[in-house]
Amino acid sequence: MIDRVQALREEAGGAIAAAGSVEALEELRVRYLGRKAELPQMLRAVAELAPEQRGAVGKAANEARRALEEQIQARAGELAGEELQARLQADRVDVTLPGAPPQPIGRLHVLTSTRRELEDVFLGLGFTVMEGPEVETVHYNFDALNHSPTHPARARTDTFYVVAENPTRPAASPQSELVLRTHTSPMQVRAMEAHPPPLYVVIPGRVYRPDSDATHTPQFHQIEGLAVDEDITLGDLKGTLLVFAREMFGEEREVRLRPHFFPFTEPSVEVDVSCFHCSGRGFLADGSRCYLCKGEGWLEVLGAGEVDPNVYEYVPTTPANAPGYDPEKVQGFAFGMGVERIAMLKHGIPDLRLCFENDLRFLEQF
Ligand code: DAH
């Protein structure tokens, strides 16, 4: 009998090791360990054996049953793992395959790509890029930029004022009044507060004004530039803007500075780039007037100037570790341009509002 137990154990063991699926394994369990199987029946019959045989046969049969149970359990674990692996392999999704039907890849909005191009030009010249708040205090938007208390830009018709949560409670002081910034220039003083000189930064961002027509939208974008060092002159400004003009509009471009007024620069200039459509001639090959520069040969692109010493006075000199912009020691230039204007000139976009209508026929052209 013990031999038979041994033979069953070997036969079942081999079959279990070779079982190829969880179902096949279950069949083997029923065949070798189920109620009607030979081994359990032998175990039940032990009691009827001659007393001198009972111990040895019972022990061998019990051991065989336990060994087979353990083997089945181990093989079940293996098979479950293998089946999971196989299922994972079969179900694998290749996320790099094109959809069905394939979807066209998107693209950057023309204003985003223009902003990034501008950033790249100035990064290449050693400027860093900063950003700042769109809800700004009157202090940074106007006062610290040397605007007189009666400057027309402060008017409620020219600037969006942000009404406090409780409009019956007056602002703590006129300086803590809030506006949607009307330009990126307030970041000039914020940048100086954050970093000691020398400072070379550009600040792109959204700005807001209550205007709406073919060349104005209530929200648009500017990029501000500020360079402060020991003796930064208008010559440095002109050289910097010449690089910008040539990178954005072509190698042949020239820049021209015209006197102007801004409260926070002295002297102030408006900057023109020679027209890239008519090569600055003002007329085209067929003798007709250049539509882009309207025959001028120049395109106005931005405002700029030497930072007014009064602006440095707004950068706090206390506490002792404050950056400190001493107007007797530092000198710099600032400029500000509209990202939309650059994009419109560069791509011949006739109506600014196209930039904000999300019409794919327009967006896909860039
Ligand atoms: N902030 C001016 C505007 O929005 C543009 C400007 C002019 C910026 C002269 C400057 C500057 O930094 O120096 O019209």
GROMACS .gro file of C-alpha atoms and ligand atoms in nm, residues 145 182-186 188 207 209 220 222-226 261-262 264-265 268-269 302-307 333-337, ligand 1:
model
   46
  145LEU     CA    1   0.620  10.530  -1.225
  182THR     CA    2  -0.262   9.894  -1.775
  183HIS     CA    3   0.095   9.810  -1.876
  184THR     CA    4   0.382   9.583  -1.769
  185SER     CA    5   0.586   9.883  -1.651
  186PRO     CA    6   0.483   9.841  -1.282
  188GLN     CA    7   1.009   9.782  -1.323
  207VAL     CA    8  -0.246   9.401  -1.950
  209ARG     CA    9  -0.751   9.878  -2.084
  220PHE     CA   10  -0.373   9.237  -2.456
  222GLN     CA   11   0.309   9.353  -2.350
  223ILE     CA   12   0.670   9.276  -2.290
  224GLU     CA   13   0.866   9.516  -2.074
  225GLY     CA   14   1.242   9.550  -2.070
  226LEU     CA   15   1.462   9.701  -1.801
  261PHE     CA   16   0.711  11.165  -2.346
  262PHE     CA   17   0.652  10.897  -2.085
  264PHE     CA   18   0.883  10.725  -1.607
  265THR     CA   19   1.160  10.776  -1.862
  268SER     CA   20   1.172  10.919  -2.365
  269VAL     CA   21   1.153  10.793  -2.720
  302LEU     CA   22   0.750  10.052  -2.898
  303GLY     CA   23   0.806  10.315  -2.632
  304ALA     CA   24   1.132  10.344  -2.441
  305GLY     CA   25   1.375  10.575  -2.269
  306GLU     CA   26   1.630  10.625  -1.994
  307VAL     CA   27   1.480  10.539  -1.654
  333PHE     CA   28   1.695  10.207  -1.999
  334ALA     CA   29   1.343  10.070  -2.016
  335PHE     CA   30   1.118   9.976  -2.304
  336GLY     CA   31   0.770   9.835  -2.348
  337MET     CA   32   0.608   9.687  -2.655
  367DAH     N1   33   0.419  10.142  -2.054
  367DAH     C1   34   0.411  10.214  -2.179
  367DAH     C2   35   0.273  10.192  -2.241
  367DAH     O1   36   0.209  10.096  -2.208
  367DAH     C3   37   0.516  10.167  -2.273
  367DAH     C4   38   0.653  10.206  -2.231
  367DAH     C5   39   0.707  10.328  -2.269
  367DAH     C6   40   0.728  10.123  -2.150
  367DAH     C7   41   0.833  10.366  -2.230
  367DAH     C8   42   0.855  10.161  -2.109
  367DAH     C9   43   0.907  10.282  -2.152
  367DAH     O2   44   0.931  10.084  -2.033
  367DAH     O3   45   1.031  10.316  -2.114
  367DAH     O4   46   0.234  10.269  -2.323
   0.00000   0.00000   0.00000
